[in-house]
Amino acid sequence: MSLLLQQGGPRRGPASLSGREVLVGPDPEVCKVKGVMFAARREFLTHDLGERTFYSVVSKLSPDTMRLAMHPVATAWYDFAQVVEYDRAIWEACHKRYPYILDLVGAASAELGITRVFQSLDDAELYAFLERLARFHEQYQRYGHLDVERTDAGARMHYRDYPCYSPIFCASSDGFLLEAILRHGGKDADVVETKCHCRGDGVCTFELTWR
Ligand SMILES: [Zn+2]
């Protein structure tokens, strides 16, 4: 179970779902994400929320997305539009009970990628993790790139050049980054998306703070 779920979600409430989305960019072949994201969602739904929740979400999906939700191949590439369809179905099924459900979806992905949990803050490990995210960005998404900037209070992550985007996906990124901070022992963790492709900014910038 993610630390974000254990603490009852983000302290400032769920990430915003405002803005517009583009599910397929000019070149559909680049609008792809790695199957590991679908595997993480399946794991989260079945283990943390229960098989009944998993099947009720899956039953709402289109046939192709349903197939891949049931049997995700971690190393395969799938359409960005499919991960958004999946997350929207998760939100619809779960947001009454968990208003911050999309943050939890992202947190579950971070949980799978960070096996060791630090009891007290390890800044160096946390920065190294964030820098690895940037270096290996292309292993998870075929589009865009990520720059990490250190700040006095934490870090700033700039996701650039996205031909496809959705507030639904940005909300799960928010939870992913929050969980990354928590697992590295950060206290008073906060993540705010200050700029977003969905609001016309040409970049998604997340401000990370911790102590
Ligand atoms: Zn965004």
Short mmCIF file of C-alpha atoms in Angstrom, two decimals, residues 91-164:
data_model
loop_
_atom_site.label_atom_id
_atom_site.label_comp_id
_atom_site.label_asym_id
_atom_site.label_seq_id
_atom_site.Cartn_x
_atom_site.Cartn_y
_atom_site.Cartn_z
CA TRP A 91 -12.02 8.07 -11.24
CA GLU A 92 -15.69 7.51 -12.05
CA ALA A 93 -15.86 4.32 -10.00
CA CYS A 94 -13.87 5.53 -6.98
CA HIS A 95 -13.89 9.32 -6.58
CA LYS A 96 -16.85 9.42 -4.21
CA ARG A 97 -14.94 7.29 -1.71
CA TYR A 98 -11.47 8.59 -2.63
CA PRO A 99 -11.65 12.14 -4.05
CA TYR A 100 -7.87 11.92 -4.61
CA ILE A 101 -8.05 8.56 -6.41
CA LEU A 102 -5.87 9.69 -9.34
CA ASP A 103 -3.11 10.73 -6.94
CA LEU A 104 -3.35 7.21 -5.51
CA VAL A 105 -3.02 5.68 -8.97
CA GLY A 106 0.25 7.56 -9.51
CA ALA A 107 1.42 6.78 -5.98
CA ALA A 108 0.95 3.07 -6.65
CA SER A 109 3.30 3.33 -9.65
CA ALA A 110 5.95 5.02 -7.52
CA GLU A 111 5.47 2.37 -4.86
CA LEU A 112 6.41 -0.35 -7.36
CA GLY A 113 9.51 1.54 -8.47
CA ILE A 114 10.89 2.40 -5.01
CA THR A 115 11.30 -0.74 -2.96
CA ARG A 116 13.18 0.74 -0.01
CA VAL A 117 11.31 3.12 2.30
CA PHE A 118 13.50 5.64 4.14
CA GLN A 119 12.47 6.36 7.72
CA SER A 120 14.19 9.74 7.76
CA LEU A 121 14.80 12.13 4.90
CA ASP A 122 17.53 11.12 2.45
CA ASP A 123 17.83 14.17 0.17
CA ALA A 124 20.64 12.69 -1.90
CA GLU A 125 18.68 9.53 -2.72
CA LEU A 126 15.57 11.56 -3.50
CA TYR A 127 17.41 13.87 -5.92
CA ALA A 128 19.13 10.86 -7.50
CA PHE A 129 15.71 9.24 -8.00
CA LEU A 130 14.23 12.38 -9.59
CA GLU A 131 17.26 12.69 -11.87
CA ARG A 132 16.89 9.05 -12.92
CA LEU A 133 13.26 9.76 -13.82
CA ALA A 134 14.49 12.46 -16.19
CA ARG A 135 17.23 10.28 -17.68
CA PHE A 136 14.93 7.32 -18.28
CA HIS A 137 11.83 9.31 -19.27
CA GLU A 138 11.94 7.82 -22.78
CA GLN A 139 11.60 4.33 -21.33
CA TYR A 140 8.13 5.20 -20.02
CA GLN A 141 6.78 7.65 -22.59
CA ARG A 142 7.65 7.90 -26.27
CA TYR A 143 7.02 11.65 -26.24
CA GLY A 144 8.35 14.66 -24.39
CA HIS A 145 11.29 15.03 -22.05
CA LEU A 146 11.82 15.89 -18.42
CA ASP A 147 14.17 18.40 -16.77
CA VAL A 148 14.78 18.49 -13.03
CA GLU A 149 15.75 21.67 -11.22
CA ARG A 150 16.80 21.77 -7.59
CA THR A 151 15.24 24.52 -5.49
CA ASP A 152 15.83 25.70 -1.91
CA ALA A 153 12.65 23.99 -0.73
CA GLY A 154 12.86 20.87 -2.92
CA ALA A 155 12.73 20.49 -6.69
CA ARG A 156 10.92 21.59 -9.83
CA MET A 157 10.09 19.08 -12.58
CA HIS A 158 9.48 20.36 -16.12
CA TYR A 159 7.75 17.94 -18.51
CA ARG A 160 8.23 19.48 -21.95
CA ASP A 161 7.04 19.02 -25.54
CA TYR A 162 3.96 16.92 -24.95
CA PRO A 163 1.93 16.34 -28.15
CA CYS A 164 -0.76 14.61 -26.04
#
